[in-house]
Amino acid sequence: MATSGPLFHAGWNRHWTGLQVVSDTNRTNRPQPRQKAFGELPWNAAAITRPLLAWYRRAGRDLPWRRSRDPYRIWISEVMLQQTQVERVRDYFQRFLARFPTVDDLAAAPEPDVLRAWEGLGYYRRARQLHAAAGQLVSRHGGIFPHTADELRQLPGIGRYTAAAIASIAFNQPEPIIEANSRRVLARLAGYDQPLARPRDEEPLWQLAAAVLPQRSAGRFNQALMDFGAIICTAAQPQCSACPLAGVCVAKQQQRVTEIPHLPAPRTIRRLRETAFILRQRGRLLVERRQPGEWWEGLWDFPRKLPTGIKIAGPRHQVGEVSYTVTHHQVSCRVTLSEVSARPRATRHQRWVR
């Protein structure tokens, strides 16, 4: 909730007590709790919202999902943008919408068609949850998106951030957002240097985001906050000299911009080697369906271990090697081709295909 006069004050003791919006006239001489994180911020909401919205009008990104307030388009884009960079999402978004232009089209499609349209974006669980949520939107809501974040969070794959993004951008509901860009902007503005290792560590920033959120332009403000973090207040080499908020930025005043936010160290990349076995018998190839708990669950792939009962005829040929990265793993995969003299009956997780 935005206010025009108050200063922001975070009361801290041994446990965080929450962000409080207080006005000068309400101050007393009573001892205040020890101020561990925000302290008293030298700005009010208008000092943030007005320059930020003005900057957004001039310099906001032109993204295809922003050209309407259609909740379906906003939802698809937000799910695609999870774990995927904006530039990569642009083309996929357009193709996906051409294939499934409405939530009814998405709900009616077979899951394999949805997964095929998702190929290349990775993290296929997102596509499955998208498909499941579309089914619920049609069966329970008549294809109409709920307007509130609480209702949206009841749908598969929609968490706190995604629900708030849809509610604020599509329906201008006063819902704050915290994601990588807005988290960085708000943490620097407030000089918030506490560790942000777990989702619950971000709660003070959610409260700060709510405190500065303008009621009448919540969606535009949230988009402005994200764009500002992507363009100006970047993780590396932030453009403080071009920042319209530099005068009220606590991290800038303390010369600690590169230290804030306090994020955990990147996870170590593990290097793995594996072999994909292309097994051919009379023109048919054996594929296996990935099982629960495996990468790419539910998708079909060449076996990574020789199945029981397979008899190889002749030499095994190496046909290439591919490398890919998935969930903090760098995988080198050797691809081999072998002729099979006898084709055992496929299990329910296997198929011989042409």
PDB file of N, CA and C in Angstrom, residues 120-193:
ATOM      1  N   GLY A 120      12.676 -27.457 -25.946  1.00  0.00           N
ATOM      2  CA  GLY A 120      13.701 -26.431 -26.015  1.00  0.00           C
ATOM      3  C   GLY A 120      13.706 -25.494 -24.833  1.00  0.00           C
ATOM      4  N   LEU A 121      12.580 -25.386 -24.124  1.00  0.00           N
ATOM      5  CA  LEU A 121      12.530 -24.526 -22.938  1.00  0.00           C
ATOM      6  C   LEU A 121      13.004 -25.258 -21.689  1.00  0.00           C
ATOM      7  N   GLY A 122      12.949 -26.587 -21.706  1.00  0.00           N
ATOM      8  CA  GLY A 122      13.390 -27.357 -20.547  1.00  0.00           C
ATOM      9  C   GLY A 122      12.417 -27.268 -19.384  1.00  0.00           C
ATOM     10  N   TYR A 123      12.789 -27.910 -18.288  1.00  0.00           N
ATOM     11  CA  TYR A 123      11.956 -27.934 -17.076  1.00  0.00           C
ATOM     12  C   TYR A 123      10.506 -28.262 -17.454  1.00  0.00           C
ATOM     13  N   TYR A 124      10.317 -29.462 -17.973  1.00  0.00           N
ATOM     14  CA  TYR A 124       9.030 -29.844 -18.564  1.00  0.00           C
ATOM     15  C   TYR A 124       7.907 -29.950 -17.539  1.00  0.00           C
ATOM     16  N   ARG A 125       8.269 -29.998 -16.279  1.00  0.00           N
ATOM     17  CA  ARG A 125       7.212 -29.998 -15.266  1.00  0.00           C
ATOM     18  C   ARG A 125       6.356 -28.739 -15.388  1.00  0.00           C
ATOM     19  N   ARG A 126       6.975 -27.633 -15.808  1.00  0.00           N
ATOM     20  CA  ARG A 126       6.212 -26.395 -15.996  1.00  0.00           C
ATOM     21  C   ARG A 126       5.099 -26.597 -17.017  1.00  0.00           C
ATOM     22  N   ALA A 127       5.421 -27.287 -18.114  1.00  0.00           N
ATOM     23  CA  ALA A 127       4.426 -27.505 -19.167  1.00  0.00           C
ATOM     24  C   ALA A 127       3.302 -28.409 -18.670  1.00  0.00           C
ATOM     25  N   ARG A 128       3.648 -29.428 -17.891  1.00  0.00           N
ATOM     26  CA  ARG A 128       2.607 -30.320 -17.367  1.00  0.00           C
ATOM     27  C   ARG A 128       1.677 -29.572 -16.413  1.00  0.00           C
ATOM     28  N   GLN A 129       2.265 -28.750 -15.553  1.00  0.00           N
ATOM     29  CA  GLN A 129       1.437 -27.993 -14.614  1.00  0.00           C
ATOM     30  C   GLN A 129       0.592 -26.959 -15.348  1.00  0.00           C
ATOM     31  N   LEU A 130       1.148 -26.374 -16.389  1.00  0.00           N
ATOM     32  CA  LEU A 130       0.402 -25.418 -17.214  1.00  0.00           C
ATOM     33  C   LEU A 130      -0.827 -26.104 -17.809  1.00  0.00           C
ATOM     34  N   HIS A 131      -0.620 -27.288 -18.335  1.00  0.00           N
ATOM     35  CA  HIS A 131      -1.713 -28.047 -18.943  1.00  0.00           C
ATOM     36  C   HIS A 131      -2.761 -28.420 -17.900  1.00  0.00           C
ATOM     37  N   ALA A 132      -2.299 -28.868 -16.728  1.00  0.00           N
ATOM     38  CA  ALA A 132      -3.235 -29.238 -15.659  1.00  0.00           C
ATOM     39  C   ALA A 132      -4.027 -28.028 -15.176  1.00  0.00           C
ATOM     40  N   ALA A 133      -3.351 -26.889 -15.037  1.00  0.00           N
ATOM     41  CA  ALA A 133      -4.037 -25.675 -14.587  1.00  0.00           C
ATOM     42  C   ALA A 133      -5.060 -25.211 -15.619  1.00  0.00           C
ATOM     43  N   ALA A 134      -4.727 -25.341 -16.898  1.00  0.00           N
ATOM     44  CA  ALA A 134      -5.691 -24.976 -17.945  1.00  0.00           C
ATOM     45  C   ALA A 134      -6.943 -25.832 -17.834  1.00  0.00           C
ATOM     46  N   GLY A 135      -6.756 -27.118 -17.552  1.00  0.00           N
ATOM     47  CA  GLY A 135      -7.905 -27.997 -17.368  1.00  0.00           C
ATOM     48  C   GLY A 135      -8.784 -27.558 -16.217  1.00  0.00           C
ATOM     49  N   GLN A 136      -8.161 -27.152 -15.109  1.00  0.00           N
ATOM     50  CA  GLN A 136      -8.943 -26.687 -13.957  1.00  0.00           C
ATOM     51  C   GLN A 136      -9.634 -25.360 -14.246  1.00  0.00           C
ATOM     52  N   LEU A 137      -8.958 -24.478 -14.966  1.00  0.00           N
ATOM     53  CA  LEU A 137      -9.582 -23.200 -15.309  1.00  0.00           C
ATOM     54  C   LEU A 137     -10.845 -23.410 -16.136  1.00  0.00           C
ATOM     55  N   VAL A 138     -10.807 -24.375 -17.031  1.00  0.00           N
ATOM     56  CA  VAL A 138     -11.975 -24.645 -17.876  1.00  0.00           C
ATOM     57  C   VAL A 138     -13.056 -25.382 -17.095  1.00  0.00           C
ATOM     58  N   SER A 139     -12.658 -26.412 -16.337  1.00  0.00           N
ATOM     59  CA  SER A 139     -13.663 -27.252 -15.669  1.00  0.00           C
ATOM     60  C   SER A 139     -14.274 -26.586 -14.444  1.00  0.00           C
ATOM     61  N   ARG A 140     -13.485 -25.781 -13.726  1.00  0.00           N
ATOM     62  CA  ARG A 140     -13.973 -25.202 -12.473  1.00  0.00           C
ATOM     63  C   ARG A 140     -14.344 -23.727 -12.581  1.00  0.00           C
ATOM     64  N   HIS A 141     -13.757 -23.033 -13.566  1.00  0.00           N
ATOM     65  CA  HIS A 141     -13.978 -21.588 -13.659  1.00  0.00           C
ATOM     66  C   HIS A 141     -14.562 -21.168 -15.005  1.00  0.00           C
ATOM     67  N   GLY A 142     -14.958 -22.141 -15.818  1.00  0.00           N
ATOM     68  CA  GLY A 142     -15.540 -21.800 -17.110  1.00  0.00           C
ATOM     69  C   GLY A 142     -14.585 -21.105 -18.050  1.00  0.00           C
ATOM     70  N   GLY A 143     -13.276 -21.339 -17.869  1.00  0.00           N
ATOM     71  CA  GLY A 143     -12.280 -20.704 -18.722  1.00  0.00           C
ATOM     72  C   GLY A 143     -11.973 -19.265 -18.358  1.00  0.00           C
ATOM     73  N   ILE A 144     -12.524 -18.792 -17.237  1.00  0.00           N
ATOM     74  CA  ILE A 144     -12.306 -17.410 -16.783  1.00  0.00           C
ATOM     75  C   ILE A 144     -11.286 -17.416 -15.651  1.00  0.00           C
ATOM     76  N   PHE A 145     -10.281 -16.560 -15.760  1.00  0.00           N
ATOM     77  CA  PHE A 145      -9.252 -16.495 -14.727  1.00  0.00           C
ATOM     78  C   PHE A 145      -9.794 -15.833 -13.465  1.00  0.00           C
ATOM     79  N   PRO A 146      -9.536 -16.414 -12.292  1.00  0.00           N
ATOM     80  CA  PRO A 146      -9.846 -15.708 -11.044  1.00  0.00           C
ATOM     81  C   PRO A 146      -9.071 -14.396 -10.985  1.00  0.00           C
ATOM     82  N   HIS A 147      -9.628 -13.418 -10.289  1.00  0.00           N
ATOM     83  CA  HIS A 147      -9.003 -12.098 -10.226  1.00  0.00           C
ATOM     84  C   HIS A 147      -8.078 -11.930  -9.035  1.00  0.00           C
ATOM     85  N   THR A 148      -8.148 -12.790  -8.052  1.00  0.00           N
ATOM     86  CA  THR A 148      -7.362 -12.591  -6.836  1.00  0.00           C
ATOM     87  C   THR A 148      -6.194 -13.559  -6.782  1.00  0.00           C
ATOM     88  N   ALA A 149      -5.134 -13.115  -6.126  1.00  0.00           N
ATOM     89  CA  ALA A 149      -3.947 -13.957  -5.991  1.00  0.00           C
ATOM     90  C   ALA A 149      -4.246 -15.219  -5.199  1.00  0.00           C
ATOM     91  N   ASP A 150      -5.065 -15.116  -4.171  1.00  0.00           N
ATOM     92  CA  ASP A 150      -5.391 -16.296  -3.362  1.00  0.00           C
ATOM     93  C   ASP A 150      -6.061 -17.372  -4.201  1.00  0.00           C
ATOM     94  N   GLU A 151      -6.986 -16.975  -5.066  1.00  0.00           N
ATOM     95  CA  GLU A 151      -7.660 -17.957  -5.925  1.00  0.00           C
ATOM     96  C   GLU A 151      -6.703 -18.517  -6.975  1.00  0.00           C
ATOM     97  N   LEU A 152      -5.871 -17.666  -7.530  1.00  0.00           N
ATOM     98  CA  LEU A 152      -4.924 -18.117  -8.543  1.00  0.00           C
ATOM     99  C   LEU A 152      -3.940 -19.134  -7.980  1.00  0.00           C
ATOM    100  N   ARG A 153      -3.587 -18.991  -6.713  1.00  0.00           N
ATOM    101  CA  ARG A 153      -2.624 -19.912  -6.103  1.00  0.00           C
ATOM    102  C   ARG A 153      -3.202 -21.306  -5.905  1.00  0.00           C
ATOM    103  N   GLN A 154      -4.472 -21.473  -6.095  1.00  0.00           N
ATOM    104  CA  GLN A 154      -5.067 -22.803  -5.989  1.00  0.00           C
ATOM    105  C   GLN A 154      -4.824 -23.634  -7.255  1.00  0.00           C
ATOM    106  N   LEU A 155      -4.329 -23.007  -8.306  1.00  0.00           N
ATOM    107  CA  LEU A 155      -4.097 -23.705  -9.569  1.00  0.00           C
ATOM    108  C   LEU A 155      -2.711 -24.346  -9.579  1.00  0.00           C
ATOM    109  N   PRO A 156      -2.555 -25.502 -10.222  1.00  0.00           N
ATOM    110  CA  PRO A 156      -1.252 -26.169 -10.268  1.00  0.00           C
ATOM    111  C   PRO A 156      -0.168 -25.278 -10.854  1.00  0.00           C
ATOM    112  N   GLY A 157       0.981 -25.254 -10.192  1.00  0.00           N
ATOM    113  CA  GLY A 157       2.136 -24.538 -10.712  1.00  0.00           C
ATOM    114  C   GLY A 157       2.136 -23.046 -10.499  1.00  0.00           C
ATOM    115  N   ILE A 158       1.112 -22.500  -9.852  1.00  0.00           N
ATOM    116  CA  ILE A 158       1.062 -21.055  -9.612  1.00  0.00           C
ATOM    117  C   ILE A 158       1.371 -20.791  -8.147  1.00  0.00           C
ATOM    118  N   GLY A 159       2.519 -20.190  -7.915  1.00  0.00           N
ATOM    119  CA  GLY A 159       2.944 -19.867  -6.565  1.00  0.00           C
ATOM    120  C   GLY A 159       2.708 -18.406  -6.236  1.00  0.00           C
ATOM    121  N   ARG A 160       3.347 -17.962  -5.185  1.00  0.00           N
ATOM    122  CA  ARG A 160       3.097 -16.613  -4.668  1.00  0.00           C
ATOM    123  C   ARG A 160       3.431 -15.534  -5.695  1.00  0.00           C
ATOM    124  N   TYR A 161       4.615 -15.634  -6.299  1.00  0.00           N
ATOM    125  CA  TYR A 161       5.007 -14.604  -7.254  1.00  0.00           C
ATOM    126  C   TYR A 161       4.114 -14.619  -8.492  1.00  0.00           C
ATOM    127  N   THR A 162       3.922 -15.790  -9.104  1.00  0.00           N
ATOM    128  CA  THR A 162       3.143 -15.867 -10.338  1.00  0.00           C
ATOM    129  C   THR A 162       1.714 -15.385 -10.123  1.00  0.00           C
ATOM    130  N   ALA A 163       1.120 -15.771  -9.003  1.00  0.00           N
ATOM    131  CA  ALA A 163      -0.242 -15.323  -8.699  1.00  0.00           C
ATOM    132  C   ALA A 163      -0.297 -13.807  -8.570  1.00  0.00           C
ATOM    133  N   ALA A 164       0.683 -13.229  -7.882  1.00  0.00           N
ATOM    134  CA  ALA A 164       0.707 -11.778  -7.706  1.00  0.00           C
ATOM    135  C   ALA A 164       0.938 -11.067  -9.034  1.00  0.00           C
ATOM    136  N   ALA A 165       1.787 -11.634  -9.884  1.00  0.00           N
ATOM    137  CA  ALA A 165       2.050 -11.017 -11.186  1.00  0.00           C
ATOM    138  C   ALA A 165       0.789 -10.997 -12.045  1.00  0.00           C
ATOM    139  N   ILE A 166       0.074 -12.123 -12.107  1.00  0.00           N
ATOM    140  CA  ILE A 166      -1.157 -12.172 -12.908  1.00  0.00           C
ATOM    141  C   ILE A 166      -2.205 -11.223 -12.337  1.00  0.00           C
ATOM    142  N   ALA A 167      -2.398 -11.276 -11.019  1.00  0.00           N
ATOM    143  CA  ALA A 167      -3.440 -10.452 -10.393  1.00  0.00           C
ATOM    144  C   ALA A 167      -3.161  -8.966 -10.574  1.00  0.00           C
ATOM    145  N   SER A 168      -1.900  -8.565 -10.445  1.00  0.00           N
ATOM    146  CA  SER A 168      -1.583  -7.137 -10.533  1.00  0.00           C
ATOM    147  C   SER A 168      -1.534  -6.646 -11.974  1.00  0.00           C
ATOM    148  N   ILE A 169      -0.923  -7.412 -12.869  1.00  0.00           N
ATOM    149  CA  ILE A 169      -0.749  -6.947 -14.246  1.00  0.00           C
ATOM    150  C   ILE A 169      -2.044  -7.067 -15.044  1.00  0.00           C
ATOM    151  N   ALA A 170      -2.752  -8.183 -14.889  1.00  0.00           N
ATOM    152  CA  ALA A 170      -3.984  -8.383 -15.662  1.00  0.00           C
ATOM    153  C   ALA A 170      -5.173  -7.646 -15.061  1.00  0.00           C
ATOM    154  N   PHE A 171      -5.255  -7.621 -13.716  1.00  0.00           N
ATOM    155  CA  PHE A 171      -6.451  -7.094 -13.055  1.00  0.00           C
ATOM    156  C   PHE A 171      -6.168  -5.898 -12.147  1.00  0.00           C
ATOM    157  N   ASN A 172      -4.909  -5.425 -12.148  1.00  0.00           N
ATOM    158  CA  ASN A 172      -4.496  -4.277 -11.344  1.00  0.00           C
ATOM    159  C   ASN A 172      -4.834  -4.444  -9.865  1.00  0.00           C
ATOM    160  N   GLN A 173      -4.787  -5.664  -9.393  1.00  0.00           N
ATOM    161  CA  GLN A 173      -4.959  -5.912  -7.964  1.00  0.00           C
ATOM    162  C   GLN A 173      -3.705  -5.440  -7.229  1.00  0.00           C
ATOM    163  N   PRO A 174      -3.845  -4.856  -6.034  1.00  0.00           N
ATOM    164  CA  PRO A 174      -2.681  -4.331  -5.308  1.00  0.00           C
ATOM    165  C   PRO A 174      -1.858  -5.443  -4.670  1.00  0.00           C
ATOM    166  N   GLU A 175      -1.191  -6.222  -5.511  1.00  0.00           N
ATOM    167  CA  GLU A 175      -0.378  -7.345  -5.047  1.00  0.00           C
ATOM    168  C   GLU A 175       1.095  -7.051  -5.319  1.00  0.00           C
ATOM    169  N   PRO A 176       1.943  -7.066  -4.298  1.00  0.00           N
ATOM    170  CA  PRO A 176       3.374  -6.858  -4.520  1.00  0.00           C
ATOM    171  C   PRO A 176       4.011  -8.104  -5.117  1.00  0.00           C
ATOM    172  N   ILE A 177       5.164  -7.939  -5.709  1.00  0.00           N
ATOM    173  CA  ILE A 177       5.912  -9.075  -6.246  1.00  0.00           C
ATOM    174  C   ILE A 177       7.358  -9.012  -5.774  1.00  0.00           C
ATOM    175  N   ILE A 178       7.937 -10.182  -5.598  1.00  0.00           N
ATOM    176  CA  ILE A 178       9.371 -10.298  -5.374  1.00  0.00           C
ATOM    177  C   ILE A 178       9.876 -11.419  -6.267  1.00  0.00           C
ATOM    178  N   GLU A 179      10.763 -11.076  -7.179  1.00  0.00           N
ATOM    179  CA  GLU A 179      11.511 -12.042  -7.974  1.00  0.00           C
ATOM    180  C   GLU A 179      12.931 -11.498  -8.061  1.00  0.00           C
ATOM    181  N   ALA A 180      13.772 -12.066  -8.878  1.00  0.00           N
ATOM    182  CA  ALA A 180      15.194 -11.730  -8.840  1.00  0.00           C
ATOM    183  C   ALA A 180      15.455 -10.239  -9.029  1.00  0.00           C
ATOM    184  N   ASN A 181      14.790  -9.607 -10.004  1.00  0.00           N
ATOM    185  CA  ASN A 181      15.059  -8.198 -10.287  1.00  0.00           C
ATOM    186  C   ASN A 181      14.490  -7.270  -9.229  1.00  0.00           C
ATOM    187  N   SER A 182      13.215  -7.460  -8.872  1.00  0.00           N
ATOM    188  CA  SER A 182      12.613  -6.579  -7.864  1.00  0.00           C
ATOM    189  C   SER A 182      13.267  -6.775  -6.504  1.00  0.00           C
ATOM    190  N   ARG A 183      13.670  -7.997  -6.194  1.00  0.00           N
ATOM    191  CA  ARG A 183      14.378  -8.262  -4.936  1.00  0.00           C
ATOM    192  C   ARG A 183      15.659  -7.446  -4.861  1.00  0.00           C
ATOM    193  N   ARG A 184      16.412  -7.419  -5.945  1.00  0.00           N
ATOM    194  CA  ARG A 184      17.672  -6.687  -5.961  1.00  0.00           C
ATOM    195  C   ARG A 184      17.443  -5.186  -5.823  1.00  0.00           C
ATOM    196  N   VAL A 185      16.466  -4.648  -6.547  1.00  0.00           N
ATOM    197  CA  VAL A 185      16.185  -3.211  -6.482  1.00  0.00           C
ATOM    198  C   VAL A 185      15.780  -2.801  -5.072  1.00  0.00           C
ATOM    199  N   LEU A 186      14.839  -3.503  -4.483  1.00  0.00           N
ATOM    200  CA  LEU A 186      14.338  -3.125  -3.160  1.00  0.00           C
ATOM    201  C   LEU A 186      15.388  -3.323  -2.084  1.00  0.00           C
ATOM    202  N   ALA A 187      16.162  -4.397  -2.184  1.00  0.00           N
ATOM    203  CA  ALA A 187      17.209  -4.621  -1.183  1.00  0.00           C
ATOM    204  C   ALA A 187      18.238  -3.498  -1.213  1.00  0.00           C
ATOM    205  N   ARG A 188      18.603  -3.040  -2.397  1.00  0.00           N
ATOM    206  CA  ARG A 188      19.581  -1.952  -2.491  1.00  0.00           C
ATOM    207  C   ARG A 188      18.983  -0.627  -2.026  1.00  0.00           C
ATOM    208  N   LEU A 189      17.756  -0.353  -2.414  1.00  0.00           N
ATOM    209  CA  LEU A 189      17.126   0.888  -1.965  1.00  0.00           C
ATOM    210  C   LEU A 189      17.079   0.963  -0.447  1.00  0.00           C
ATOM    211  N   ALA A 190      16.794  -0.158   0.192  1.00  0.00           N
ATOM    212  CA  ALA A 190      16.651  -0.186   1.648  1.00  0.00           C
ATOM    213  C   ALA A 190      17.953  -0.506   2.363  1.00  0.00           C
ATOM    214  N   GLY A 191      19.001  -0.839   1.621  1.00  0.00           N
ATOM    215  CA  GLY A 191      20.238  -1.261   2.263  1.00  0.00           C
ATOM    216  C   GLY A 191      20.073  -2.568   3.021  1.00  0.00           C
ATOM    217  N   TYR A 192      19.211  -3.433   2.513  1.00  0.00           N
ATOM    218  CA  TYR A 192      18.894  -4.681   3.218  1.00  0.00           C
ATOM    219  C   TYR A 192      19.981  -5.710   2.940  1.00  0.00           C
ATOM    220  N   ASP A 193      20.779  -6.006   3.972  1.00  0.00           N
ATOM    221  CA  ASP A 193      21.951  -6.850   3.764  1.00  0.00           C
ATOM    222  C   ASP A 193      21.865  -8.198   4.472  1.00  0.00           C
TER     223      ASP A 193
END
